[in-house]
XYZ file of C-alpha atoms in Angstrom:
477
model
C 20.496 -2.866 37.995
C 22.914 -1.684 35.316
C 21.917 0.540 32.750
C 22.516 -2.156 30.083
C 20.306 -4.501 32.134
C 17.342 -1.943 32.005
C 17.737 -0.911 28.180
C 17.594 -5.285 27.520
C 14.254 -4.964 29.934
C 13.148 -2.566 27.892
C 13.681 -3.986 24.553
C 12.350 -6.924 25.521
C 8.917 -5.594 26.461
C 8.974 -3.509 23.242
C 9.679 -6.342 20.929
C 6.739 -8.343 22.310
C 4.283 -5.561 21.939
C 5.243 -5.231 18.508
C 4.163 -8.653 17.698
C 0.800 -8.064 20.264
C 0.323 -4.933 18.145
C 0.756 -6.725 14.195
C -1.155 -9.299 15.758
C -4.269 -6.904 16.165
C -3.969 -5.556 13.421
C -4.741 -8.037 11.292
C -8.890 -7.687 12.488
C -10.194 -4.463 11.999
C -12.329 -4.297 15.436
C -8.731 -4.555 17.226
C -6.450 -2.675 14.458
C -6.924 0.413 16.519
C -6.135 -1.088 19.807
C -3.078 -2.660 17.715
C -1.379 0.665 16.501
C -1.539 2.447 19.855
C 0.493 -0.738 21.035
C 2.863 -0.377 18.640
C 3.197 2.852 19.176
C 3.952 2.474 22.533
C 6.585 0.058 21.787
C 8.459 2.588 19.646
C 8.449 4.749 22.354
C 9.899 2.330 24.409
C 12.589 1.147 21.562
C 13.635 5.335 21.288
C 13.995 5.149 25.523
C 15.822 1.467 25.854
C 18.470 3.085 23.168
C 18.781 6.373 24.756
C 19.558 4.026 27.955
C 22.059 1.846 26.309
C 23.964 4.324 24.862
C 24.223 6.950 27.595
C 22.778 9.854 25.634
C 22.610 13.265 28.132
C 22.081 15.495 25.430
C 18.594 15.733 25.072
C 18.041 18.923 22.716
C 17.788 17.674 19.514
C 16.034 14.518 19.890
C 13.718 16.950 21.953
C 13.498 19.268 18.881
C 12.992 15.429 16.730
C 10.107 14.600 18.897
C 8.653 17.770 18.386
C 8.762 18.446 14.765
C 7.843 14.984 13.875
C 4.916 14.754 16.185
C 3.818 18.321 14.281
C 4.457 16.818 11.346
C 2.359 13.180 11.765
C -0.468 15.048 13.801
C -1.130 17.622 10.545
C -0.665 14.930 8.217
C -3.189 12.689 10.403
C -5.716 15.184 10.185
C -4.902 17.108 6.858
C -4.371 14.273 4.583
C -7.824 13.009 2.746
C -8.315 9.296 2.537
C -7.863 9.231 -0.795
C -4.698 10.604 -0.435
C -3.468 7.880 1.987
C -1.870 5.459 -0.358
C 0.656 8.679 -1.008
C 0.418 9.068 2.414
C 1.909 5.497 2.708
C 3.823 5.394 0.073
C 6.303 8.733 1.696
C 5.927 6.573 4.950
C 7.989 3.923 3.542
C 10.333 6.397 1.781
C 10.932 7.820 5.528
C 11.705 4.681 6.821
C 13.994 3.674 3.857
C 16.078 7.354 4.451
C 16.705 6.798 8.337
C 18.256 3.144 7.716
C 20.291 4.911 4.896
C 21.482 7.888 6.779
C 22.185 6.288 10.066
C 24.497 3.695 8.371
C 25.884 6.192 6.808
C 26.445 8.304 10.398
C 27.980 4.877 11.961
C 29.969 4.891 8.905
C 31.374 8.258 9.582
C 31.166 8.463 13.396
C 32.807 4.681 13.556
C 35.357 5.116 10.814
C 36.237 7.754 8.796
C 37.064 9.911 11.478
C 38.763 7.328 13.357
C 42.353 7.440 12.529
C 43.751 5.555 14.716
C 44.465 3.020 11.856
C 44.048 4.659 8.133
C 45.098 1.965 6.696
C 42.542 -0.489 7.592
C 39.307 -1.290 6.210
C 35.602 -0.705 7.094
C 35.386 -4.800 7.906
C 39.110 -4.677 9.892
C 37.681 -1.487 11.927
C 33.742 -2.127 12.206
C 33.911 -5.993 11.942
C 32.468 -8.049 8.691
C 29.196 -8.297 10.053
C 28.755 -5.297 10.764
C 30.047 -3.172 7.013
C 28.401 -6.135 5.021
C 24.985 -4.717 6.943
C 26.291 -1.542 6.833
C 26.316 -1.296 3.088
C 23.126 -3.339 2.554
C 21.247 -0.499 4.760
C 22.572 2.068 2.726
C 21.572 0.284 -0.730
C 18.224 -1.054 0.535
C 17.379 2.291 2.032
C 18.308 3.818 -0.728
C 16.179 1.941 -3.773
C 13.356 2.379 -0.565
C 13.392 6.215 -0.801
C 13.529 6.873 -4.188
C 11.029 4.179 -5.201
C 8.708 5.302 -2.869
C 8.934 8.978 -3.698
C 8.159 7.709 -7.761
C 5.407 5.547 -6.141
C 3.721 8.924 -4.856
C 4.369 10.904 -7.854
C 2.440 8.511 -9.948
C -0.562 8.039 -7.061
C -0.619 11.745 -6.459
C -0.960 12.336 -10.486
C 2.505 14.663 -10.597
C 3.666 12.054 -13.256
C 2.201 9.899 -15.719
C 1.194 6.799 -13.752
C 1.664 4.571 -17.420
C 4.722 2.549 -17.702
C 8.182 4.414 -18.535
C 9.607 1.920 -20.660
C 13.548 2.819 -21.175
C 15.569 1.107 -23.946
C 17.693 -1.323 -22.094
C 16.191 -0.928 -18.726
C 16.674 -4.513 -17.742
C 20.325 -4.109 -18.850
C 21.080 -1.076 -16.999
C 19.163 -2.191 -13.816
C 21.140 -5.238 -13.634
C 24.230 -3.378 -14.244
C 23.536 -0.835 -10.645
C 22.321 -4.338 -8.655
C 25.601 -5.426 -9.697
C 27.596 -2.605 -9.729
C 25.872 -1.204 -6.300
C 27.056 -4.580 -4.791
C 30.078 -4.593 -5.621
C 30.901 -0.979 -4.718
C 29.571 -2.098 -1.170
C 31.932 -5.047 -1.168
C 34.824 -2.995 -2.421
C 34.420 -0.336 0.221
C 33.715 -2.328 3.202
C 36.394 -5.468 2.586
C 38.686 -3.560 0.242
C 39.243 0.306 0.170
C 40.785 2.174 3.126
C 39.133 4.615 5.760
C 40.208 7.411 3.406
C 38.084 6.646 0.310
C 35.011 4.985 2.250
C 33.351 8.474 2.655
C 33.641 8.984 -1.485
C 32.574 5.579 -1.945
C 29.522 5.555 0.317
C 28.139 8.802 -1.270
C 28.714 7.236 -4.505
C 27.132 3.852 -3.768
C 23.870 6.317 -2.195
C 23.975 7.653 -5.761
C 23.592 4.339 -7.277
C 20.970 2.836 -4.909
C 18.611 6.309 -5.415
C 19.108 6.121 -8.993
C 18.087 2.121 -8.935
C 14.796 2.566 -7.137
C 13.994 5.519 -9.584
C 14.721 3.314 -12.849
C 12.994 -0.026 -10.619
C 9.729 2.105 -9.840
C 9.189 3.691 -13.333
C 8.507 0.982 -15.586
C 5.620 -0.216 -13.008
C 2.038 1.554 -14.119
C -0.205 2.215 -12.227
C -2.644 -0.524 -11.996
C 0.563 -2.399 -10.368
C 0.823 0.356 -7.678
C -0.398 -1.414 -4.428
C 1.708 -4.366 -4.871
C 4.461 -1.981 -4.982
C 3.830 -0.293 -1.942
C 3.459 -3.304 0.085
C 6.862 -4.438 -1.432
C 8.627 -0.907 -0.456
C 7.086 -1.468 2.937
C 8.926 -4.554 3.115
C 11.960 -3.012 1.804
C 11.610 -0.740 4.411
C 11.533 -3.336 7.155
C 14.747 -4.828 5.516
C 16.790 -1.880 5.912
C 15.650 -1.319 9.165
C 16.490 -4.658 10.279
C 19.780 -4.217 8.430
C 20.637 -1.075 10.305
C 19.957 -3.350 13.862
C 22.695 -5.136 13.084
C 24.891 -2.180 12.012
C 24.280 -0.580 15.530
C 23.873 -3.887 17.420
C 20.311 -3.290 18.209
C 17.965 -6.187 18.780
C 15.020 -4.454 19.156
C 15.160 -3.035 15.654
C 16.486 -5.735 14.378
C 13.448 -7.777 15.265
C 10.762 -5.245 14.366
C 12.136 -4.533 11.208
C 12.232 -8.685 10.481
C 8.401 -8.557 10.947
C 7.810 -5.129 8.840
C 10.044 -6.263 5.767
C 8.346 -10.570 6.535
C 4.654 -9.146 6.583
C 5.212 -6.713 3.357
C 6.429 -9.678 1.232
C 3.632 -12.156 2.281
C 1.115 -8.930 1.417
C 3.251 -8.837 -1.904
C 2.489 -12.116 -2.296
C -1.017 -12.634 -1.833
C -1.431 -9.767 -4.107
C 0.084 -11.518 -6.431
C -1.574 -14.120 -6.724
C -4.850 -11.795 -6.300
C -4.239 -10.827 -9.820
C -2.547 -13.754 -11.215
C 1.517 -13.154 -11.904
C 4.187 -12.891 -10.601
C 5.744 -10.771 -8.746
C 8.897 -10.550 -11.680
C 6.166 -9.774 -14.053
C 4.959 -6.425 -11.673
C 8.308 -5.298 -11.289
C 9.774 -6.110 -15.013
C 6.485 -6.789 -16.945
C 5.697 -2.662 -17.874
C 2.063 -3.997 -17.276
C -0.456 -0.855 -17.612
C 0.495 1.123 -20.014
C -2.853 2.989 -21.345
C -3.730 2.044 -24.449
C -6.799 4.765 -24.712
C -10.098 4.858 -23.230
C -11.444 1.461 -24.094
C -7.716 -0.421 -23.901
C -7.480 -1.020 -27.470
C -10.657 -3.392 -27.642
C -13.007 -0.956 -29.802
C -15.900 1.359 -29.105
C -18.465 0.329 -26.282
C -21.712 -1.227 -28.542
C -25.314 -1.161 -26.638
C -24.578 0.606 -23.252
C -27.781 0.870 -21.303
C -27.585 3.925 -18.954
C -30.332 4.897 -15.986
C -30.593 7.486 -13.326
C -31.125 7.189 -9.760
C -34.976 7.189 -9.288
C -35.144 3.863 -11.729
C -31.837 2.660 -9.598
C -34.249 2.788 -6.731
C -37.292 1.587 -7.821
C -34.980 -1.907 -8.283
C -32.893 -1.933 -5.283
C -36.838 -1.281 -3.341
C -37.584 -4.584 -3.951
C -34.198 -6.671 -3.745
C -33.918 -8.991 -1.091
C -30.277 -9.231 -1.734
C -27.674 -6.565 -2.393
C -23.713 -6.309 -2.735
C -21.831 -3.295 -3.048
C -18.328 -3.461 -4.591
C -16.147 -0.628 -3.584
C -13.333 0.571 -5.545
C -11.179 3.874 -5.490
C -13.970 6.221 -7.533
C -15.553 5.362 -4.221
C -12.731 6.732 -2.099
C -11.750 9.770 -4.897
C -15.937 10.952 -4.343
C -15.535 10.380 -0.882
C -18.650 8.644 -0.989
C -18.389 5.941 2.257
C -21.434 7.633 3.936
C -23.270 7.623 1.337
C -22.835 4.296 0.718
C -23.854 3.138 4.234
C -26.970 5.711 4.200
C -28.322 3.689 1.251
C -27.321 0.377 2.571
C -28.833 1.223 5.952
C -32.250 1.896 4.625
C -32.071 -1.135 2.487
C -31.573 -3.690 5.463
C -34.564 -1.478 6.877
C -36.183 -2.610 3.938
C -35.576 -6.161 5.039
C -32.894 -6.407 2.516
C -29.506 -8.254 3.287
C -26.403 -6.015 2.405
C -22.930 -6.999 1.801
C -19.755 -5.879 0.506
C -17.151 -7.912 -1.907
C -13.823 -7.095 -1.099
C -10.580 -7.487 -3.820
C -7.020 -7.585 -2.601
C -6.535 -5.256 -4.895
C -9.283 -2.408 -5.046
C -8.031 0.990 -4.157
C -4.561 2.053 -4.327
C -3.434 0.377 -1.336
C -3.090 -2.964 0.425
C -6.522 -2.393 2.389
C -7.361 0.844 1.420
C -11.400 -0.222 0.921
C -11.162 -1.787 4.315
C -10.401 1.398 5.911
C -12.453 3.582 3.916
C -15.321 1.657 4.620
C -14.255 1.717 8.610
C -14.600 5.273 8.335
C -17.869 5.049 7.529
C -18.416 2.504 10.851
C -20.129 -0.485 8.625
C -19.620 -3.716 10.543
C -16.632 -5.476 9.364
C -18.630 -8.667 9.193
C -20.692 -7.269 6.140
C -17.161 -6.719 4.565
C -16.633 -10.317 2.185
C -13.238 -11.144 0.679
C -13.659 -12.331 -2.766
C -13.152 -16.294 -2.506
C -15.906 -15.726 -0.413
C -18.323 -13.769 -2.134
C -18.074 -14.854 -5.836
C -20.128 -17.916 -5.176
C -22.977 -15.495 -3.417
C -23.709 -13.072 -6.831
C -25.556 -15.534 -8.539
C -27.950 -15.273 -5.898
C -27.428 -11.637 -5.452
C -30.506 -9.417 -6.689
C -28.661 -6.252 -7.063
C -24.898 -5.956 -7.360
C -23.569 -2.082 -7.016
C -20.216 -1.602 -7.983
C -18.818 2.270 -6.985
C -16.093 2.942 -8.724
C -14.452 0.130 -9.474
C -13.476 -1.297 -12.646
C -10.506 -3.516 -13.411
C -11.197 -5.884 -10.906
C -15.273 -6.403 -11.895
C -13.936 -6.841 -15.868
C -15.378 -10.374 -17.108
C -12.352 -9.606 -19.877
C -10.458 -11.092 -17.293
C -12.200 -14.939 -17.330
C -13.321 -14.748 -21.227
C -10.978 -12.653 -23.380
C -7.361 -14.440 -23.996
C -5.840 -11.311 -25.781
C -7.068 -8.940 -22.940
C -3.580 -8.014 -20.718
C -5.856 -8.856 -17.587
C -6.206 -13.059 -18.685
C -6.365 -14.719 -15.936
C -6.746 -12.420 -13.063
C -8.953 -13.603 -10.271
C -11.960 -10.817 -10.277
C -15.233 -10.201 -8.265
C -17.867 -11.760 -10.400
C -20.409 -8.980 -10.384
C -21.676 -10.122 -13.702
C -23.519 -13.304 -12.362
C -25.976 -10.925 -10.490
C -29.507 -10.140 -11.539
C -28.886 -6.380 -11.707
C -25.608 -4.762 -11.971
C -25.616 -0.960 -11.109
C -22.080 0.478 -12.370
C -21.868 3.966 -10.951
C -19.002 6.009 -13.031
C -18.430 9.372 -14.267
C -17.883 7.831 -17.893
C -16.681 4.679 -19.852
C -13.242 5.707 -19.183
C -10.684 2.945 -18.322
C -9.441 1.442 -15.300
C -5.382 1.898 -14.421
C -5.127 -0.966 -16.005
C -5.990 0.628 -19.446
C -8.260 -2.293 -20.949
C -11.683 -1.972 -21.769
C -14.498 -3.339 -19.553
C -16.757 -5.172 -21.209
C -19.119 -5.776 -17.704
C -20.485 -2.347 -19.324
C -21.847 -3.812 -22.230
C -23.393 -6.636 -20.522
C -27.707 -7.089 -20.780
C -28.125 -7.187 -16.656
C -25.945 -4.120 -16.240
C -26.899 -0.796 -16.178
C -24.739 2.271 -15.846
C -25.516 5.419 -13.534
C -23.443 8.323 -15.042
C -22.536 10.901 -12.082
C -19.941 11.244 -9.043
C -20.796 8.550 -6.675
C -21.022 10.243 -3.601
C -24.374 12.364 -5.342
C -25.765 9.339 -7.380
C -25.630 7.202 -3.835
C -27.429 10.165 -2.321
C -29.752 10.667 -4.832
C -30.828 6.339 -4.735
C -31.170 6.964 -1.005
C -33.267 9.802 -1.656
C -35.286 8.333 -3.878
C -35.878 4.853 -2.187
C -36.528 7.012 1.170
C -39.356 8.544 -0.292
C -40.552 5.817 -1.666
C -40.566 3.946 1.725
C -42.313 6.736 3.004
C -39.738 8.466 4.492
């Protein structure tokens, strides 16, 4: 068999475990299972294109290898899980920078050192295909890297995670889409050999400065719909790059990457009601103070954990909402310690999941994992909302924007309209917070002011300690 037989093989094989491995990823009990796969099949993308294009010098992809297994084995067991969105968030920047710089070697390996013919263009040498691909990889990965890198400045806290609202922004982002497209055309269809290697590092310039003014204006409330989007603009650049090197294998996987992120994107969308031009051009969360411009919090009632007990004793019924005070007080064990000795208790435990809790597509999914609570207890919200009415205790742990009722009642709140988890309609609401301080979204939460809730002041991870505590002792240990 010829090599280019075997690399085919190869990349066959690899593209169907991809799609094995997304496939089992969508269920929690196989997501494990699932990455591993895919893993497996990048390993076997790296050896099918080592095969196809005769590489015998090994050192530095050996020296790649190396420092980038370092590098994701540190960061695997370094990085907190509340750090993981940022942890994403740099993962799609990655991904955005190789599509980027390999066009950009093809560009310079293929044609401006070729000069054979200096007159011709990057289409005449390359083929039109090929430099219209070329170009989008660079732009795509581009706006990728840069918007991911503000996307972790403003998760990590290193900037101000509240709208940056430039005069003009719409203006002078539609003047780089432009402009950055028609640099690419101009260079690949139009400018000779001579001038591409100018003109590439000044249409870089213009994509990174595009996904910095794109990103900015977004606050932070918005953030995990933009990091599902960047992963799909990741996927998109990657699948532009396939065709740029004729590569079928990435070509395919990044299809599914940058198809998956935008049907995320759009479910999480529609999770919080608008669109997904109103995220990206909206400047929706800017902070408008503590209580998001709606007035002082009137009749607050406040308990502590042994009356938080004495309640949640004799519930037959309790929900837990998680949110990302949950994940920031690293409180998951906590929360299943309690919830464990309530279903001792003969009390049925659930959790109500939001599309949109956390600061990542799934991040309370995982963080609860961690913890090893049964995914079945975990609820999405369509499917939970109906169940609170009939819930004896709801316990919401660090969330906030998406238990507001501001967002079914108040017309002039900027949340109007957004689909939340209807904690209210339980008998008991515990709201375990540090303060009354707002959400990302900035509004005030008027769930807080509400007869059947009561707040418990405190980090979560001790005030979910202290309830199981306190109801342990008064089960009799």
């Amino acid at each position: 068999m010829s090599a280019d037989f075997i690399a085919k093989l190869i990349y066959l094989l690899s593209a169907v475990l991809f799609i094995i491995g997304l496939k089992r990823m969508t269920r929690v009990k196989s997501a494990r299972g699932g990455n591993l796969l895919s893993a497996v099949a990048m390993l076997l993308a790296v050896v099918g294109a080592l095969i196809e294009f005769k590489v015998v010098h090994f050192q530095w992809i050996a020296v790649g290898i190396v420092v980038g297994s370092l590098i994701g084995a540190v960061a695997a067991i370094k990085v907190e899980m509340t750090s993981m969105p940022e942890m994403v968030a740099l993962f799609n920047g990655s991904g955005g920078a190789a599509s980027a710089v390999v066009a950009l070697a093809v560009l310079w390996g293929q044609v401006i050192e070729r000069t054979e013919a200096p007159q011709a263009t990057v289409a005449a040498t390359m083929g039109a295909a090929e430099a219209t691909t070329l170009f989008l990889s660079i732009i795509i990965g581009g706006v990728t890297l840069s918007g991911s890198v503000v996307a972790y400045l403003k998760l990590a806290g290193k900037m101000t995670t509240a709208p940056v609202l430039l005069p003009g922004r719409h203006v002078i982002n539609a003047a780089l889409v432009l402009g950055s497209l028609g640099l690419g055309i101009y260079f690949a269809f139009v400018g000779a050999p001579a001038m591409s290697a100018t003109l590439a590092l000044a249409l870089t310039a213009a994509s990174v400065l595009l996904g910095i003014l794109l990103v900015i204006p977004i606050g932070g409330a918005d953030m995990p719909v933009v990091i599902s989007l960047l992963n799909s603009y990741s996927g998109v650049a990657a699948s532009a790059t396939g065709f740029v090197i004729s590569n079928n294998v990435l070509i395919i996987s990044g299809a599914m990457v940058g198809a998956a992120g935008l049907i995320l994107t759009q479910i999480m969308c529609v999770a919080m009601n608008r669109s997904l031009a109103n995220v990206i051009f909206g400047g929706f969360g800017a902070e408008e103070g503590a209580t998001g411009g709606g007035g002082e919090y009137q009749n607050v009632t406040s308990c502590g954990t042994e009356e938080a007990a004495m309640i949640l004793e004799n519930a037959s019924s309790v929900i837990f909402v998680p949110g990302y005070g949950l994940a920031v007080a690293q409180a998951q064990h906590a929360v299943r310690e309690l919830a464990d000795l309530l279903k001792k208790n003969g009390c049925e435990v659930k959790y109500a999941i939001h599309p949109v809790a956390g600061r990542m597509p799934g991040h309370m999914n995982v963080l609860l994992a961690e913890a090893d609570i049964p995914y079945e207890e975990l609820v999405e919200m369509d499917a939970i909302n109906p169940e609170f009415a009939n819930a004896d205790a709801a316990v919401v742990v660090g969330a906030n924007d998406v238990v507001n009722p501001a967002a079914l009642d108040d017309k002039t709140s900027p949340i109007y309209g957004m689909p939340i988890l209807e904690v209210h309609h339980a008998q008991t609401v515990f709201v375990i917070k540090r303060g009354l301080g707002s959400g990302f979204a900035g509004v005030k939460n008027t769930l807080f002011e509400r007869d059947n809730t009561m707040m418990v002041f405190g980090d979560a991870k001790k005030v979910l300690q202290g309830m199981a505590s306190e109801l342990k002792e008064s089960l009799g240990g």
